[in-house]
Amino acid sequence: GENVEQHPSTLSVQEGDSAVIKCTYSDSASNYFPWYKQELGKRPQLIIDIRSNVGEKKDQRIAVTLNKTAKHFSLHITETQPEDSAVYFCAASGGSNYKLTFGKGTLLTVNP
Amino acid sequence: NAGVTQTPKFRVLKTGQSMTLLCAQDMNHEYMYWYRQDPGMGLRLIHYSVGEGTTAKGEVPDGYNVSRLKKQNFLLGLESAAPSQTSVYFCASSIPGLFAYGYTFGSGTRLTVV
């Protein structure tokens, strides 16, 4: 099955700096890569996703890049704000179109 | 439109007791899932269902059973709870062709087994 590795496990940045979280996946058949944000005590919520036929996608301050050859994808957050502090999870679809395998998460702390 | 609703939100069980977690969705989603979340382990798939009357094992199915008798409900059962099953349990649902909107998660159930 699919295996997703996520790094780093914790990331601390100053407000206004950029943050980058990286994930690698094992199943070359994976074709859907979402990112979820989970605030303390809350449910994970989808913030951005990318499909395998796209190399990059942006939505305001967040962007995701995908390198299919290297089997890795990354989340980029620019101009970080304290409200960006949360746990971020990457995921990959594996060879299916109905279930996701998640990375172990990155705790992002944005210091004012 | 409540989305995905999980009950209960909190529960404490004694070792060996049984319980059922209920997940209900009102979005007419075909697919439903149960994940557990443990510190440093991310979200791990327990069981999932791709339609009414169907269930399948995920990554960590041992000690759990599920049923999907109605399309809108997905039940997760613990027959004989163990301390290792202390976790936060999330239910999720999605439409076929997962990629359209990804998962919609419930608010979670925090289970402690003592």
mmCIF file of N, CA, C and O in Angstrom, chain B residues 23-101:
data_model
loop_
_atom_site.group_PDB
_atom_site.id
_atom_site.type_symbol
_atom_site.label_atom_id
_atom_site.label_comp_id
_atom_site.label_asym_id
_atom_site.label_seq_id
_atom_site.Cartn_x
_atom_site.Cartn_y
_atom_site.Cartn_z
ATOM 1 N N CYS B 23 -21.398 7.428 13.330
ATOM 2 C CA CYS B 23 -21.110 8.501 12.393
ATOM 3 C C CYS B 23 -22.303 8.653 11.466
ATOM 4 O O CYS B 23 -22.747 7.666 10.874
ATOM 5 N N ALA B 24 -22.803 9.864 11.355
ATOM 6 C CA ALA B 24 -23.942 10.132 10.486
ATOM 7 C C ALA B 24 -23.624 11.308 9.582
ATOM 8 O O ALA B 24 -23.104 12.322 10.049
ATOM 9 N N GLN B 25 -23.944 11.154 8.295
ATOM 10 C CA GLN B 25 -23.730 12.256 7.355
ATOM 11 C C GLN B 25 -25.019 12.498 6.563
ATOM 12 O O GLN B 25 -25.726 11.572 6.210
ATOM 13 N N ASP B 26 -25.244 13.787 6.301
ATOM 14 C CA ASP B 26 -26.474 14.170 5.601
ATOM 15 C C ASP B 26 -26.176 14.761 4.231
ATOM 16 O O ASP B 26 -26.984 15.534 3.682
ATOM 17 N N MET B 27 -25.034 14.418 3.662
ATOM 18 C CA MET B 27 -24.617 14.968 2.374
ATOM 19 C C MET B 27 -24.790 13.974 1.244
ATOM 20 O O MET B 27 -24.326 14.226 0.118
ATOM 21 N N ASN B 28 -25.394 12.836 1.542
ATOM 22 C CA ASN B 28 -25.606 11.790 0.547
ATOM 23 C C ASN B 28 -24.282 11.268 -0.029
ATOM 24 O O ASN B 28 -24.203 10.867 -1.196
ATOM 25 N N HIS B 29 -23.241 11.291 0.809
ATOM 26 C CA HIS B 29 -21.942 10.794 0.363
ATOM 27 C C HIS B 29 -21.946 9.280 0.282
ATOM 28 O O HIS B 29 -22.493 8.586 1.151
ATOM 29 N N GLU B 30 -21.282 8.772 -0.739
ATOM 30 C CA GLU B 30 -21.220 7.333 -0.939
ATOM 31 C C GLU B 30 -20.177 6.671 -0.048
ATOM 32 O O GLU B 30 -20.360 5.567 0.436
ATOM 33 N N TYR B 31 -19.037 7.347 0.127
ATOM 34 C CA TYR B 31 -17.906 6.747 0.832
ATOM 35 C C TYR B 31 -17.830 7.257 2.264
ATOM 36 O O TYR B 31 -18.018 8.447 2.509
ATOM 37 N N MET B 32 -17.517 6.354 3.183
ATOM 38 C CA MET B 32 -17.332 6.747 4.581
ATOM 39 C C MET B 32 -16.135 6.013 5.172
ATOM 40 O O MET B 32 -15.781 4.917 4.715
ATOM 41 N N TYR B 33 -15.521 6.631 6.189
ATOM 42 C CA TYR B 33 -14.252 6.138 6.725
ATOM 43 C C TYR B 33 -14.195 6.326 8.240
ATOM 44 O O TYR B 33 -14.787 7.265 8.772
ATOM 45 N N TRP B 34 -13.429 5.468 8.876
ATOM 46 C CA TRP B 34 -13.059 5.657 10.272
ATOM 47 C C TRP B 34 -11.536 5.695 10.375
ATOM 48 O O TRP B 34 -10.860 4.774 9.918
ATOM 49 N N TYR B 35 -11.035 6.766 10.966
ATOM 50 C CA TYR B 35 -9.609 6.923 11.234
ATOM 51 C C TYR B 35 -9.404 7.062 12.743
ATOM 52 O O TYR B 35 -10.274 7.536 13.448
ATOM 53 N N ARG B 36 -8.220 6.688 13.184
ATOM 54 C CA ARG B 36 -7.810 7.008 14.539
ATOM 55 C C ARG B 36 -6.593 7.916 14.481
ATOM 56 O O ARG B 36 -5.755 7.802 13.570
ATOM 57 N N GLN B 37 -6.539 8.828 15.446
ATOM 58 C CA GLN B 37 -5.428 9.776 15.497
ATOM 59 C C GLN B 37 -4.727 9.652 16.831
ATOM 60 O O GLN B 37 -5.335 9.850 17.890
ATOM 61 N N ASP B 38 -3.464 9.332 16.771
ATOM 62 C CA ASP B 38 -2.628 9.213 17.961
ATOM 63 C C ASP B 38 -1.445 10.166 17.825
ATOM 64 O O ASP B 38 -0.965 10.403 16.713
ATOM 65 N N PRO B 39 -0.945 10.698 18.944
ATOM 66 C CA PRO B 39 0.167 11.656 18.885
ATOM 67 C C PRO B 39 1.352 11.089 18.113
ATOM 68 O O PRO B 39 1.808 9.973 18.372
ATOM 69 N N GLY B 40 1.837 11.864 17.162
ATOM 70 C CA GLY B 40 3.006 11.451 16.388
ATOM 71 C C GLY B 40 2.753 10.379 15.347
ATOM 72 O O GLY B 40 3.684 9.961 14.659
ATOM 73 N N MET B 41 1.488 9.935 15.233
ATOM 74 C CA MET B 41 1.184 8.839 14.300
ATOM 75 C C MET B 41 0.294 9.288 13.146
ATOM 76 O O MET B 41 -0.008 8.505 12.244
ATOM 77 N N GLY B 42 -0.152 10.514 13.165
ATOM 78 C CA GLY B 42 -1.034 10.977 12.103
ATOM 79 C C GLY B 42 -2.405 10.331 12.171
ATOM 80 O O GLY B 42 -2.856 9.913 13.241
ATOM 81 N N LEU B 43 -3.040 10.241 11.037
ATOM 82 C CA LEU B 43 -4.365 9.631 10.912
ATOM 83 C C LEU B 43 -4.206 8.275 10.239
ATOM 84 O O LEU B 43 -3.687 8.186 9.127
ATOM 85 N N ARG B 44 -4.673 7.243 10.897
ATOM 86 C CA ARG B 44 -4.559 5.895 10.347
ATOM 87 C C ARG B 44 -5.938 5.302 10.096
ATOM 88 O O ARG B 44 -6.813 5.351 10.965
ATOM 89 N N LEU B 45 -6.104 4.735 8.922
ATOM 90 C CA LEU B 45 -7.402 4.223 8.488
ATOM 91 C C LEU B 45 -7.721 2.897 9.180
ATOM 92 O O LEU B 45 -6.944 1.948 9.115
ATOM 93 N N ILE B 46 -8.893 2.829 9.795
ATOM 94 C CA ILE B 46 -9.309 1.612 10.495
ATOM 95 C C ILE B 46 -10.136 0.737 9.553
ATOM 96 O O ILE B 46 -9.779 -0.406 9.265
ATOM 97 N N HIS B 47 -11.262 1.264 9.119
ATOM 98 C CA HIS B 47 -12.138 0.604 8.157
ATOM 99 C C HIS B 47 -12.762 1.677 7.273
ATOM 100 O O HIS B 47 -12.823 2.839 7.652
ATOM 101 N N TYR B 48 -13.264 1.243 6.136
ATOM 102 C CA TYR B 48 -13.956 2.180 5.272
ATOM 103 C C TYR B 48 -15.074 1.464 4.522
ATOM 104 O O TYR B 48 -15.181 0.225 4.551
ATOM 105 N N SER B 49 -15.924 2.260 3.878
ATOM 106 C CA SER B 49 -17.061 1.724 3.141
ATOM 107 C C SER B 49 -17.254 2.530 1.868
ATOM 108 O O SER B 49 -17.234 3.763 1.902
ATOM 109 N N VAL B 50 -17.434 1.833 0.767
ATOM 110 C CA VAL B 50 -17.646 2.523 -0.514
ATOM 111 C C VAL B 50 -19.107 2.512 -0.924
ATOM 112 O O VAL B 50 -19.434 2.895 -2.046
ATOM 113 N N GLY B 51 -19.981 2.082 -0.021
ATOM 114 C CA GLY B 51 -21.407 2.126 -0.304
ATOM 115 C C GLY B 51 -22.196 1.372 0.748
ATOM 116 O O GLY B 51 -21.628 0.581 1.518
ATOM 117 N N GLU B 52 -23.490 1.607 0.767
ATOM 118 C CA GLU B 52 -24.361 0.925 1.715
ATOM 119 C C GLU B 52 -24.169 -0.576 1.615
ATOM 120 O O GLU B 52 -24.143 -1.139 0.515
ATOM 121 N N GLY B 53 -24.012 -1.222 2.786
ATOM 122 C CA GLY B 53 -23.851 -2.664 2.827
ATOM 123 C C GLY B 53 -22.447 -3.169 2.575
ATOM 124 O O GLY B 53 -22.207 -4.377 2.622
ATOM 125 N N THR B 54 -21.497 -2.263 2.307
ATOM 126 C CA THR B 54 -20.114 -2.690 2.053
ATOM 127 C C THR B 54 -19.198 -2.153 3.133
ATOM 128 O O THR B 54 -19.410 -1.056 3.656
ATOM 129 N N THR B 55 -18.169 -2.929 3.482
ATOM 130 C CA THR B 55 -17.122 -2.473 4.377
ATOM 131 C C THR B 55 -15.810 -3.114 3.948
ATOM 132 O O THR B 55 -15.819 -4.160 3.278
ATOM 133 N N ALA B 56 -14.715 -2.493 4.313
ATOM 134 C CA ALA B 56 -13.394 -3.033 3.984
ATOM 135 C C ALA B 56 -12.411 -2.625 5.065
ATOM 136 O O ALA B 56 -12.601 -1.602 5.736
ATOM 137 N N LYS B 57 -11.352 -3.420 5.214
ATOM 138 C CA LYS B 57 -10.337 -3.138 6.227
ATOM 139 C C LYS B 57 -9.366 -2.085 5.743
ATOM 140 O O LYS B 57 -8.999 -2.042 4.569
ATOM 141 N N GLY B 58 -8.934 -1.277 6.681
ATOM 142 C CA GLY B 58 -7.901 -0.303 6.394
ATOM 143 C C GLY B 58 -6.568 -0.755 6.938
ATOM 144 O O GLY B 58 -6.273 -1.944 6.977
ATOM 145 N N GLU B 59 -5.793 0.190 7.415
ATOM 146 C CA GLU B 59 -4.432 -0.073 7.868
ATOM 147 C C GLU B 59 -4.383 -0.737 9.246
ATOM 148 O O GLU B 59 -3.521 -1.574 9.508
ATOM 149 N N VAL B 60 -5.293 -0.351 10.155
ATOM 150 C CA VAL B 60 -5.256 -0.840 11.542
ATOM 151 C C VAL B 60 -6.626 -1.361 11.977
ATOM 152 O O VAL B 60 -7.249 -0.809 12.884
ATOM 153 N N PRO B 61 -7.137 -2.452 11.390
ATOM 154 C CA PRO B 61 -8.493 -2.899 11.660
ATOM 155 C C PRO B 61 -8.676 -3.784 12.900
ATOM 156 O O PRO B 61 -9.804 -3.967 13.372
ATOM 157 N N ASP B 62 -7.583 -4.316 13.438
ATOM 158 C CA ASP B 62 -7.702 -5.300 14.513
ATOM 159 C C ASP B 62 -8.356 -4.700 15.753
ATOM 160 O O ASP B 62 -7.973 -3.643 16.228
ATOM 161 N N GLY B 63 -9.345 -5.435 16.291
ATOM 162 C CA GLY B 63 -10.040 -5.003 17.491
ATOM 163 C C GLY B 63 -11.269 -4.154 17.219
ATOM 164 O O GLY B 63 -11.955 -3.743 18.160
ATOM 165 N N TYR B 64 -11.550 -3.896 15.950
ATOM 166 C CA TYR B 64 -12.693 -3.063 15.560
ATOM 167 C C TYR B 64 -13.583 -3.808 14.565
ATOM 168 O O TYR B 64 -13.096 -4.596 13.762
ATOM 169 N N ASN B 65 -14.870 -3.498 14.612
ATOM 170 C CA ASN B 65 -15.774 -3.952 13.570
ATOM 171 C C ASN B 65 -16.632 -2.775 13.132
ATOM 172 O O ASN B 65 -16.772 -1.785 13.859
ATOM 173 N N VAL B 66 -17.173 -2.866 11.932
ATOM 174 C CA VAL B 66 -17.960 -1.768 11.380
ATOM 175 C C VAL B 66 -19.198 -2.317 10.687
ATOM 176 O O VAL B 66 -19.259 -3.489 10.310
ATOM 177 N N SER B 67 -20.176 -1.428 10.531
ATOM 178 C CA SER B 67 -21.357 -1.773 9.751
ATOM 179 C C SER B 67 -21.890 -0.540 9.058
ATOM 180 O O SER B 67 -21.811 0.577 9.586
ATOM 181 N N ARG B 68 -22.425 -0.757 7.851
ATOM 182 C CA ARG B 68 -22.986 0.336 7.051
ATOM 183 C C ARG B 68 -24.343 -0.147 6.514
ATOM 184 O O ARG B 68 -24.514 -0.435 5.340
ATOM 185 N N LEU B 69 -25.293 -0.248 7.424
ATOM 186 C CA LEU B 69 -26.622 -0.748 7.049
ATOM 187 C C LEU B 69 -27.428 0.296 6.294
ATOM 188 O O LEU B 69 -28.272 -0.030 5.461
ATOM 189 N N LYS B 70 -27.178 1.571 6.608
ATOM 190 C CA LYS B 70 -27.836 2.664 5.904
ATOM 191 C C LYS B 70 -26.767 3.562 5.305
ATOM 192 O O LYS B 70 -25.702 3.740 5.896
ATOM 193 N N LYS B 71 -27.035 4.144 4.184
ATOM 194 C CA LYS B 71 -26.052 4.958 3.482
ATOM 195 C C LYS B 71 -25.533 6.097 4.350
ATOM 196 O O LYS B 71 -24.358 6.438 4.288
ATOM 197 N N GLN B 72 -26.391 6.669 5.168
ATOM 198 C CA GLN B 72 -25.987 7.847 5.915
ATOM 199 C C GLN B 72 -25.241 7.530 7.204
ATOM 200 O O GLN B 72 -24.698 8.445 7.829
ATOM 201 N N ASN B 73 -25.216 6.257 7.621
ATOM 202 C CA ASN B 73 -24.611 5.915 8.910
ATOM 203 C C ASN B 73 -23.471 4.915 8.759
ATOM 204 O O ASN B 73 -23.563 3.955 7.993
ATOM 205 N N PHE B 74 -22.429 5.124 9.544
ATOM 206 C CA PHE B 74 -21.287 4.201 9.561
ATOM 207 C C PHE B 74 -20.927 3.999 11.026
ATOM 208 O O PHE B 74 -20.544 4.945 11.702
ATOM 209 N N LEU B 75 -21.078 2.769 11.521
ATOM 210 C CA LEU B 75 -20.861 2.478 12.926
ATOM 211 C C LEU B 75 -19.523 1.788 13.136
ATOM 212 O O LEU B 75 -19.150 0.886 12.377
ATOM 213 N N LEU B 76 -18.820 2.205 14.177
ATOM 214 C CA LEU B 76 -17.558 1.574 14.549
ATOM 215 C C LEU B 76 -17.734 0.929 15.914
ATOM 216 O O LEU B 76 -18.102 1.611 16.880
ATOM 217 N N GLY B 77 -17.479 -0.380 16.003
ATOM 218 C CA GLY B 77 -17.650 -1.101 17.251
ATOM 219 C C GLY B 77 -16.335 -1.577 17.838
ATOM 220 O O GLY B 77 -15.425 -1.959 17.103
ATOM 221 N N LEU B 78 -16.260 -1.494 19.162
ATOM 222 C CA LEU B 78 -15.151 -2.085 19.895
ATOM 223 C C LEU B 78 -15.760 -3.189 20.748
ATOM 224 O O LEU B 78 -16.580 -2.916 21.628
ATOM 225 N N GLU B 79 -15.406 -4.420 20.473
ATOM 226 C CA GLU B 79 -16.029 -5.540 21.173
ATOM 227 C C GLU B 79 -15.503 -5.706 22.590
ATOM 228 O O GLU B 79 -16.244 -5.972 23.525
ATOM 229 N N SER B 80 -14.202 -5.545 22.770
ATOM 230 C CA SER B 80 -13.567 -5.692 24.070
ATOM 231 C C SER B 80 -12.438 -4.669 24.141
ATOM 232 O O SER B 80 -11.331 -4.929 23.672
ATOM 233 N N ALA B 81 -12.751 -3.502 24.689
ATOM 234 C CA ALA B 81 -11.823 -2.377 24.637
ATOM 235 C C ALA B 81 -10.508 -2.674 25.367
ATOM 236 O O ALA B 81 -10.495 -3.324 26.425
ATOM 237 N N ALA B 82 -9.429 -2.164 24.797
ATOM 238 C CA ALA B 82 -8.093 -2.301 25.385
ATOM 239 C C ALA B 82 -7.471 -0.909 25.523
ATOM 240 O O ALA B 82 -7.804 -0.003 24.742
ATOM 241 N N PRO B 83 -6.560 -0.725 26.474
ATOM 242 C CA PRO B 83 -5.913 0.591 26.631
ATOM 243 C C PRO B 83 -5.262 1.099 25.346
ATOM 244 O O PRO B 83 -5.211 2.309 25.115
ATOM 245 N N SER B 84 -4.801 0.177 24.485
ATOM 246 C CA SER B 84 -4.174 0.583 23.217
ATOM 247 C C SER B 84 -5.171 1.250 22.265
ATOM 248 O O SER B 84 -4.761 1.848 21.260
ATOM 249 N N GLN B 85 -6.445 1.147 22.566
ATOM 250 C CA GLN B 85 -7.463 1.768 21.734
ATOM 251 C C GLN B 85 -7.833 3.172 22.219
ATOM 252 O O GLN B 85 -8.721 3.816 21.635
ATOM 253 N N THR B 86 -7.145 3.640 23.238
ATOM 254 C CA THR B 86 -7.276 5.032 23.650
ATOM 255 C C THR B 86 -6.788 5.910 22.507
ATOM 256 O O THR B 86 -5.639 5.775 22.061
ATOM 257 N N SER B 87 -7.645 6.786 22.019
ATOM 258 C CA SER B 87 -7.315 7.551 20.832
ATOM 259 C C SER B 87 -8.423 8.565 20.565
ATOM 260 O O SER B 87 -9.448 8.586 21.244
ATOM 261 N N VAL B 88 -8.188 9.386 19.561
ATOM 262 C CA VAL B 88 -9.250 10.240 19.021
ATOM 263 C C VAL B 88 -9.680 9.616 17.697
ATOM 264 O O VAL B 88 -8.842 9.350 16.825
ATOM 265 N N TYR B 89 -10.962 9.379 17.568
ATOM 266 C CA TYR B 89 -11.498 8.720 16.382
ATOM 267 C C TYR B 89 -12.227 9.743 15.505
ATOM 268 O O TYR B 89 -13.086 10.487 15.985
ATOM 269 N N PHE B 90 -11.856 9.755 14.248
ATOM 270 C CA PHE B 90 -12.502 10.655 13.289
ATOM 271 C C PHE B 90 -13.214 9.843 12.223
ATOM 272 O O PHE B 90 -12.646 8.909 11.648
ATOM 273 N N CYS B 91 -14.434 10.233 11.967
ATOM 274 C CA CYS B 91 -15.173 9.719 10.834
ATOM 275 C C CYS B 91 -15.056 10.728 9.703
ATOM 276 O O CYS B 91 -14.912 11.942 9.944
ATOM 277 N N ALA B 92 -15.098 10.250 8.480
ATOM 278 C CA ALA B 92 -15.069 11.139 7.323
ATOM 279 C C ALA B 92 -15.954 10.555 6.236
ATOM 280 O O ALA B 92 -16.265 9.360 6.237
ATOM 281 N N SER B 93 -16.353 11.413 5.313
ATOM 282 C CA SER B 93 -17.127 10.945 4.172
ATOM 283 C C SER B 93 -16.664 11.671 2.926
ATOM 284 O O SER B 93 -16.034 12.740 3.006
ATOM 285 N N SER B 94 -16.971 11.094 1.775
ATOM 286 C CA SER B 94 -16.629 11.737 0.514
ATOM 287 C C SER B 94 -17.545 11.231 -0.583
ATOM 288 O O SER B 94 -18.201 10.199 -0.442
ATOM 289 N N ILE B 95 -17.546 11.974 -1.688
ATOM 290 C CA ILE B 95 -18.303 11.526 -2.846
ATOM 291 C C ILE B 95 -17.427 10.604 -3.680
ATOM 292 O O ILE B 95 -16.199 10.629 -3.539
ATOM 293 N N PRO B 96 -18.001 9.801 -4.540
ATOM 294 C CA PRO B 96 -17.181 9.015 -5.463
ATOM 295 C C PRO B 96 -16.357 9.932 -6.346
ATOM 296 O O PRO B 96 -16.816 11.015 -6.712
ATOM 297 N N GLY B 97 -15.129 9.492 -6.668
ATOM 298 C CA GLY B 97 -14.284 10.461 -7.354
ATOM 299 C C GLY B 97 -13.835 11.422 -6.282
ATOM 300 O O GLY B 97 -14.046 12.611 -6.331
ATOM 301 N N LEU B 98 -13.161 10.834 -5.321
ATOM 302 C CA LEU B 98 -12.649 11.502 -4.130
ATOM 303 C C LEU B 98 -12.067 12.873 -4.401
ATOM 304 O O LEU B 98 -12.124 13.769 -3.597
ATOM 305 N N PHE B 99 -11.521 13.030 -5.574
ATOM 306 C CA PHE B 99 -10.716 14.205 -5.832
ATOM 307 C C PHE B 99 -11.510 15.485 -5.969
ATOM 308 O O PHE B 99 -10.951 16.554 -5.977
ATOM 309 N N ALA B 100 -12.800 15.361 -6.080
ATOM 310 C CA ALA B 100 -13.591 16.563 -6.264
ATOM 311 C C ALA B 100 -13.516 17.469 -5.038
ATOM 312 O O ALA B 100 -13.281 18.662 -5.155
ATOM 313 N N TYR B 101 -13.703 16.886 -3.874
ATOM 314 C CA TYR B 101 -13.748 17.718 -2.671
ATOM 315 C C TYR B 101 -12.954 17.138 -1.517
ATOM 316 O O TYR B 101 -12.928 17.714 -0.443
#
